[in-house]
Amino acid sequence: MQALLPAAVVDTGNGISADDYAGAGDGTALGTAALQSAFTAAQGKTLVLGKEKTYVISSSISAPKNMTLVSNGSRIVKNTIGAWAIITNDGFKAAVLDVETPGHATVKDQGVYVAGSNVHIGHLRVLSSQGDTPGLNGVVIGNAQAVTATARTNVCIDRLEVTGFQRSVRILNLADSCIANIDIRNFIVGVYLQNNVSNVSFPRATVSGTSAASAAGPYNGMNGLLIESAADYNTYGLRFHDWTVDGAPEHSYRIGGGFSVTDITYNNCISRNPGNAPGNASTGGGAFKALGVVGHWHSNIRYINCLAEDSNTSAAGINAFSQFSYGFCENVALVAPVVRKRNKTYSAHIALYLSGVRQFDIANPNFRDTKSCTMFIGKDGTDNSLTGVSDIRVTGGFLDSASSTNQCIQFDTRQTVTRNIYISNVTCSRGQAAWRTNPATTVGADVGAYTNVNIDIYYQDAPVGSANPPVQTGNTEVTHQYRGPVYGASIGGRDGSSCIDQTTGQTRIRKAASWVVL
């Protein structure tokens, strides 16, 4: 942990001193009542703590409206479990607020409740002495009177440190604010945006240190950053840039819940080691996941220069361990996303997983060293809506699979509709084949189809000795332009497809369901 920032110089002409209240700040006595009296008297004024003292309290201290706190290098230490240490109010200001709670191995404890509007804290530091305390309340910011309540506004925290709380930061009912320079250590849930959070920026964060308690679950929601909403579109306008989440028990960054979230931007965000619950107990572990539900789609999400490294590939479930994973989402852009290995054999099971989505634009992906296919487009076992996948554009980039039994690109349209897909100027590497299109099911309750699917790729480092062809498709509804070595069994394709054998230079085009050599 970095040293606390120095307190700002404040004119105390309109202020009061905590040392004037007997019993407060002697480091041993329970000076709760004395310190509360000092806080209460500071409404509309400045309260100055003694220099580098310890203020021991046994219950919550509530700040009045419009007070300024000068910490003077002092710390407030709560010696009882459960209640908040500090509750702020409208107009609260402090250059530094340093709080310690006892914590407990099994009993929930709480740190600081940043309540009220027009709050500015230069450096908020909250520490659980126990080091692995359960509960959802290291720091709460906003209005926690109810999940759905009036939003607090204009809250600014320049630096936020939370250590030793399994559920570190909870934010709800907050608007038009900025929470910056977040540093979280030892977590199950790092930052949880629960509901009604709008137009809030979160510049710079480091969330690291997997809680040992994550091995016991519950597994859903054990994320570095979790975003949800209790009503459609009342969580929106969120900006995250320069984040690193390392060791999330489940996913690093997740948008979930049963209602729509919109207008989210991730810029220069990094994920390392997701799915890190001890003992491979995680049931999911990807970098960036957004999963809506039928009738409540997440929308307008942007990922710019985001990096995903070293997903857990030893735990159960391939689909849930995809680095970029989406269902029931629309209008999503990924600009220069990167998936790669760092200290593990594989980067992930799958780099990009699309099931039940529409209007995606993926530019210059760099996906390498996946254990399974690199990109999956289709339907998984949890999608019973027959929504399909539509209006997907992948432009440029590099897709690499380390698997000898899986393709770089996998289409599974047996029970869903795949339409308006454009994959252009993409290089595929290794794997069993460049891509595979499973034939659509034409009978039964679930009927699939390919409509306007176009693939243009170059294939390198292909398994040229294989009996399988580089393009595994018997489908006549997919148009493709293939450039690379030609080997193995016959390649299918829709009329208008082309195939350039990079070994012989031979060019063929597809006419009347047959290949014609030019």
Coordinates of C-alpha atoms in Angstrom, one line a residue, residues 176-487:
D176 CA -22.7 12.2 -12.1
S177 CA -19.7 11.2 -10.1
C178 CA -16.0 10.0 -10.3
I179 CA -14.4 7.2 -8.3
A180 CA -10.7 7.1 -9.2
N181 CA -7.5 5.2 -8.4
I182 CA -9.1 2.2 -6.8
D183 CA -6.8 -0.3 -5.1
I184 CA -8.5 -3.5 -3.8
R185 CA -6.7 -6.4 -2.1
N186 CA -8.1 -9.8 -1.2
F187 CA -11.5 -10.1 -2.7
I188 CA -14.4 -12.3 -3.8
V189 CA -16.2 -9.3 -5.4
G190 CA -14.1 -6.3 -6.1
V191 CA -16.5 -3.5 -7.3
Y192 CA -20.2 -4.2 -7.4
L193 CA -22.4 -1.7 -9.3
Q194 CA -25.8 -3.0 -8.1
N195 CA -28.4 -0.6 -9.5
N196 CA -29.2 2.9 -10.7
V197 CA -25.6 4.0 -11.4
S198 CA -25.4 6.5 -14.2
N199 CA -22.8 8.8 -15.7
V200 CA -20.0 7.8 -13.4
S201 CA -16.4 7.5 -14.5
F202 CA -13.9 5.1 -12.9
P203 CA -10.4 6.0 -14.0
R204 CA -7.6 3.6 -13.0
A205 CA -8.0 0.6 -10.7
T206 CA -6.1 -2.4 -9.5
V207 CA -8.2 -5.3 -8.1
S208 CA -6.0 -8.3 -7.0
G209 CA -5.6 -11.0 -4.5
T210 CA -8.1 -13.9 -4.5
S211 CA -9.8 -14.6 -1.2
A212 CA -9.3 -18.1 0.0
A213 CA -13.0 -18.1 0.9
S214 CA -14.0 -18.1 -2.7
A215 CA -13.4 -21.9 -2.9
A216 CA -16.7 -22.3 -1.0
G217 CA -18.7 -20.2 -3.4
P218 CA -21.3 -19.0 -4.3
Y219 CA -19.8 -18.8 -7.7
N220 CA -22.1 -16.5 -9.6
G221 CA -21.1 -12.9 -9.1
M222 CA -17.5 -13.5 -7.8
N223 CA -16.1 -10.9 -10.2
G224 CA -13.5 -8.2 -10.1
L225 CA -16.2 -5.8 -11.5
L226 CA -19.9 -6.7 -11.6
I227 CA -22.5 -4.5 -13.2
E228 CA -26.2 -5.1 -12.7
S229 CA -29.5 -3.2 -12.8
A230 CA -32.9 -3.6 -11.0
A231 CA -34.8 -2.0 -13.9
D232 CA -34.1 -1.7 -17.7
Y233 CA -31.7 1.1 -18.6
N234 CA -31.3 2.8 -15.2
T235 CA -27.6 1.8 -15.1
Y236 CA -25.8 3.5 -17.9
G237 CA -23.1 5.9 -19.0
L238 CA -20.2 4.2 -17.2
R239 CA -16.6 4.7 -18.1
F240 CA -13.7 2.4 -17.0
H241 CA -10.2 3.0 -18.2
D242 CA -6.8 1.7 -17.2
W243 CA -8.1 -1.1 -15.0
T244 CA -6.3 -4.3 -14.0
V245 CA -8.2 -7.3 -12.5
D246 CA -5.9 -10.1 -11.5
G247 CA -7.2 -13.4 -9.9
A248 CA -11.0 -13.0 -10.0
P249 CA -12.6 -16.1 -8.5
E250 CA -15.0 -16.1 -11.5
H251 CA -15.0 -13.4 -14.3
S252 CA -12.9 -10.3 -14.2
Y253 CA -15.4 -7.9 -15.7
R254 CA -19.1 -8.9 -16.0
I255 CA -22.3 -7.3 -17.0
G256 CA -25.2 -9.5 -15.7
G257 CA -28.5 -9.4 -13.9
G258 CA -32.0 -9.7 -15.2
F259 CA -32.4 -6.2 -16.7
S260 CA -30.8 -4.2 -19.5
V261 CA -27.6 -2.1 -18.9
T262 CA -26.5 0.3 -21.6
D263 CA -23.7 2.7 -22.7
I264 CA -20.6 1.1 -21.0
T265 CA -17.0 1.7 -22.1
Y266 CA -13.9 -0.2 -21.2
N267 CA -10.7 1.4 -22.3
N268 CA -7.2 -0.1 -21.8
C269 CA -8.6 -2.7 -19.3
I270 CA -6.6 -5.8 -18.4
S271 CA -7.7 -9.2 -17.1
R272 CA -5.3 -11.8 -15.7
N273 CA -6.0 -15.2 -14.2
P274 CA -9.8 -15.2 -14.1
G275 CA -11.6 -18.3 -12.7
N276 CA -9.1 -18.4 -9.9
A277 CA -11.1 -19.8 -7.0
P278 CA -8.9 -22.3 -5.2
G279 CA -9.2 -25.9 -6.1
N280 CA -10.6 -25.2 -9.6
A281 CA -13.9 -24.6 -8.0
S282 CA -15.0 -21.9 -10.4
T283 CA -17.9 -22.6 -12.7
G284 CA -16.8 -19.6 -14.9
G285 CA -13.7 -17.7 -15.5
G286 CA -13.5 -15.3 -18.4
A287 CA -12.1 -11.8 -18.8
F288 CA -15.1 -9.8 -20.2
K289 CA -18.6 -11.2 -20.1
A290 CA -21.9 -9.6 -20.8
L291 CA -25.0 -11.8 -20.4
G292 CA -28.5 -10.5 -20.6
V293 CA -31.8 -12.5 -20.6
V294 CA -34.6 -12.9 -23.1
G295 CA -36.4 -9.5 -23.5
H296 CA -33.7 -7.6 -21.5
W297 CA -30.6 -7.2 -23.8
H298 CA -27.5 -5.3 -22.8
S299 CA -26.5 -2.7 -25.4
N300 CA -24.0 -0.1 -26.6
I301 CA -20.9 -1.6 -25.0
R302 CA -17.4 -0.7 -26.2
Y303 CA -14.1 -2.4 -25.5
I304 CA -11.1 -0.5 -26.6
N305 CA -7.6 -2.0 -26.4
C306 CA -8.6 -4.5 -23.8
L307 CA -6.2 -7.4 -22.9
A308 CA -7.1 -10.9 -21.5
E309 CA -4.5 -13.3 -20.3
D310 CA -4.4 -16.8 -18.7
S311 CA -8.0 -17.9 -18.1
N312 CA -8.4 -21.0 -16.1
T313 CA -8.6 -24.0 -18.5
S314 CA -8.6 -26.7 -15.9
A315 CA -12.0 -26.1 -14.3
A316 CA -15.3 -27.4 -15.6
G317 CA -17.1 -25.7 -18.5
I318 CA -15.7 -24.5 -21.8
N319 CA -18.2 -21.8 -22.7
A320 CA -18.0 -20.1 -19.3
F321 CA -14.2 -19.8 -19.6
S322 CA -14.2 -17.8 -22.8
Q323 CA -12.2 -14.5 -22.5
F324 CA -14.8 -12.4 -24.4
S325 CA -18.2 -13.9 -23.9
Y326 CA -21.6 -12.5 -24.9
G327 CA -25.3 -13.5 -24.9
F328 CA -28.4 -11.3 -25.4
C329 CA -26.3 -8.3 -26.2
E330 CA -26.5 -5.8 -29.1
N331 CA -24.5 -2.9 -30.5
V332 CA -21.2 -4.0 -29.1
A333 CA -17.8 -2.9 -30.4
L334 CA -14.4 -4.6 -29.7
V335 CA -11.5 -2.5 -31.0
A336 CA -8.1 -4.3 -31.0
P337 CA -8.9 -6.9 -28.3
V338 CA -6.1 -9.2 -27.3
V339 CA -6.2 -12.7 -25.9
R340 CA -2.9 -14.3 -25.1
K341 CA -1.1 -16.6 -22.6
R342 CA 1.2 -15.2 -20.0
N343 CA 2.3 -17.9 -17.6
K344 CA 0.0 -20.7 -18.6
T345 CA 0.0 -23.3 -21.5
Y346 CA -3.2 -21.8 -23.0
S347 CA -4.8 -18.3 -23.0
A348 CA -8.3 -19.6 -22.6
H349 CA -10.7 -22.3 -23.7
I350 CA -12.2 -19.9 -26.3
A351 CA -11.2 -16.3 -27.0
L352 CA -14.6 -15.0 -28.3
Y353 CA -18.0 -16.6 -27.7
L354 CA -21.1 -15.2 -29.4
S355 CA -24.5 -16.8 -28.7
G356 CA -27.8 -15.0 -29.1
V357 CA -26.3 -11.6 -30.1
R358 CA -26.7 -9.0 -32.9
Q359 CA -24.8 -6.0 -34.2
F360 CA -21.3 -6.7 -33.2
D361 CA -18.2 -5.0 -34.7
I362 CA -14.9 -6.6 -34.0
A363 CA -11.8 -4.8 -35.4
N364 CA -8.3 -6.3 -35.5
P365 CA -8.6 -9.0 -32.9
N366 CA -5.4 -10.7 -31.8
F367 CA -6.4 -14.0 -30.3
R368 CA -3.7 -16.7 -29.6
D369 CA -3.1 -20.0 -28.0
T370 CA -6.6 -21.1 -27.2
K371 CA -7.2 -24.6 -25.9
S372 CA -10.4 -25.1 -27.9
C373 CA -11.6 -23.1 -30.9
T374 CA -10.6 -19.4 -31.1
M375 CA -14.0 -18.0 -32.0
F376 CA -17.4 -19.5 -31.5
I377 CA -20.6 -18.3 -33.3
G378 CA -23.8 -20.1 -32.7
K379 CA -26.0 -21.4 -29.9
D380 CA -25.2 -23.0 -26.6
G381 CA -27.3 -25.1 -24.2
T382 CA -28.5 -22.1 -22.2
D383 CA -30.0 -20.2 -25.1
N384 CA -33.6 -21.5 -25.6
S385 CA -34.9 -18.4 -27.4
L386 CA -34.0 -19.2 -31.0
T387 CA -32.6 -15.7 -31.1
G388 CA -29.7 -16.6 -33.3
V389 CA -26.7 -14.5 -34.2
S390 CA -26.9 -11.7 -36.7
D391 CA -25.1 -8.7 -38.1
I392 CA -21.6 -9.6 -37.0
R393 CA -18.5 -8.0 -38.6
V394 CA -15.0 -9.1 -38.0
T395 CA -12.4 -7.0 -39.8
G396 CA -8.7 -7.9 -39.9
G397 CA -6.8 -9.6 -37.1
F398 CA -5.2 -12.9 -36.1
L399 CA -7.0 -16.0 -34.8
D400 CA -4.8 -18.8 -33.5
S401 CA -5.8 -22.2 -31.9
A402 CA -3.4 -24.4 -30.1
S403 CA -5.8 -27.3 -30.4
S404 CA -5.3 -30.2 -32.9
T405 CA -9.0 -31.1 -32.7
N406 CA -10.7 -27.7 -32.9
Q407 CA -11.0 -25.0 -35.5
C408 CA -10.0 -21.4 -35.4
I409 CA -13.6 -20.4 -36.2
Q410 CA -16.5 -22.6 -35.2
F411 CA -20.0 -22.0 -36.5
D412 CA -22.7 -24.1 -34.7
T413 CA -26.0 -23.3 -36.5
R414 CA -27.7 -26.6 -36.1
Q415 CA -30.5 -25.1 -34.0
T416 CA -30.3 -21.4 -34.5
V417 CA -30.2 -18.8 -37.3
T418 CA -26.9 -17.3 -38.3
R419 CA -27.3 -14.3 -40.7
N420 CA -25.4 -11.3 -42.0
I421 CA -22.0 -12.4 -40.9
Y422 CA -18.9 -10.7 -42.5
I423 CA -15.4 -12.0 -41.6
S424 CA -12.9 -10.3 -43.8
N425 CA -9.1 -10.1 -44.1
V426 CA -8.5 -12.4 -41.1
T427 CA -5.5 -14.6 -40.7
C428 CA -6.1 -18.0 -39.1
S429 CA -3.3 -20.1 -37.6
R430 CA -2.9 -23.7 -36.5
G431 CA -5.9 -25.6 -35.1
Q432 CA -7.5 -28.6 -36.9
A433 CA -8.9 -26.2 -39.6
A434 CA -9.4 -22.6 -40.4
W435 CA -13.1 -22.8 -39.8
R436 CA -16.0 -25.3 -39.6
T437 CA -19.6 -24.7 -40.3
N438 CA -22.0 -27.3 -38.9
P439 CA -25.0 -28.0 -41.1
A440 CA -28.2 -26.4 -40.0
T441 CA -31.0 -28.5 -38.7
T442 CA -34.0 -28.5 -41.0
V443 CA -36.4 -30.6 -39.0
G444 CA -37.7 -30.7 -35.4
A445 CA -38.6 -28.0 -33.0
D446 CA -35.3 -26.1 -33.4
V447 CA -34.6 -25.2 -37.1
G448 CA -31.4 -23.5 -38.0
A449 CA -30.2 -21.7 -41.1
Y450 CA -27.3 -19.7 -42.6
T451 CA -28.3 -16.5 -44.4
N452 CA -25.7 -14.2 -45.9
V453 CA -22.6 -15.6 -44.2
N454 CA -19.3 -14.5 -45.8
I455 CA -15.8 -15.5 -44.8
D456 CA -12.5 -14.2 -46.2
I457 CA -9.4 -15.6 -44.5
Y458 CA -5.8 -16.6 -45.0
Y459 CA -4.7 -19.8 -43.3
Q460 CA -1.1 -20.3 -42.1
D461 CA 0.7 -23.0 -40.1
A462 CA -2.0 -25.5 -41.2
P463 CA -1.8 -29.2 -40.5
V464 CA -1.1 -30.0 -44.1
G465 CA -0.7 -33.8 -43.5
S466 CA -4.3 -34.1 -42.2
A467 CA -7.0 -36.0 -44.0
N468 CA -9.4 -33.3 -42.9
P469 CA -9.6 -30.3 -45.3
P470 CA -8.5 -26.8 -44.1
V471 CA -12.1 -25.6 -44.4
Q472 CA -14.5 -28.2 -42.9
T473 CA -17.8 -27.4 -44.5
G474 CA -20.3 -29.2 -46.6
N475 CA -22.6 -26.2 -46.3
T476 CA -23.7 -24.6 -49.6
E477 CA -25.1 -21.5 -47.9
V478 CA -21.8 -20.0 -46.8
T479 CA -19.7 -17.9 -49.2
H480 CA -16.0 -18.0 -48.5
Q481 CA -12.7 -16.7 -50.0
Y482 CA -10.0 -19.1 -48.8
R483 CA -6.2 -18.5 -49.2
G484 CA -3.8 -21.1 -47.9
P485 CA -2.7 -24.7 -48.5
V486 CA -5.3 -27.1 -49.9
Y487 CA -5.2 -30.7 -48.7

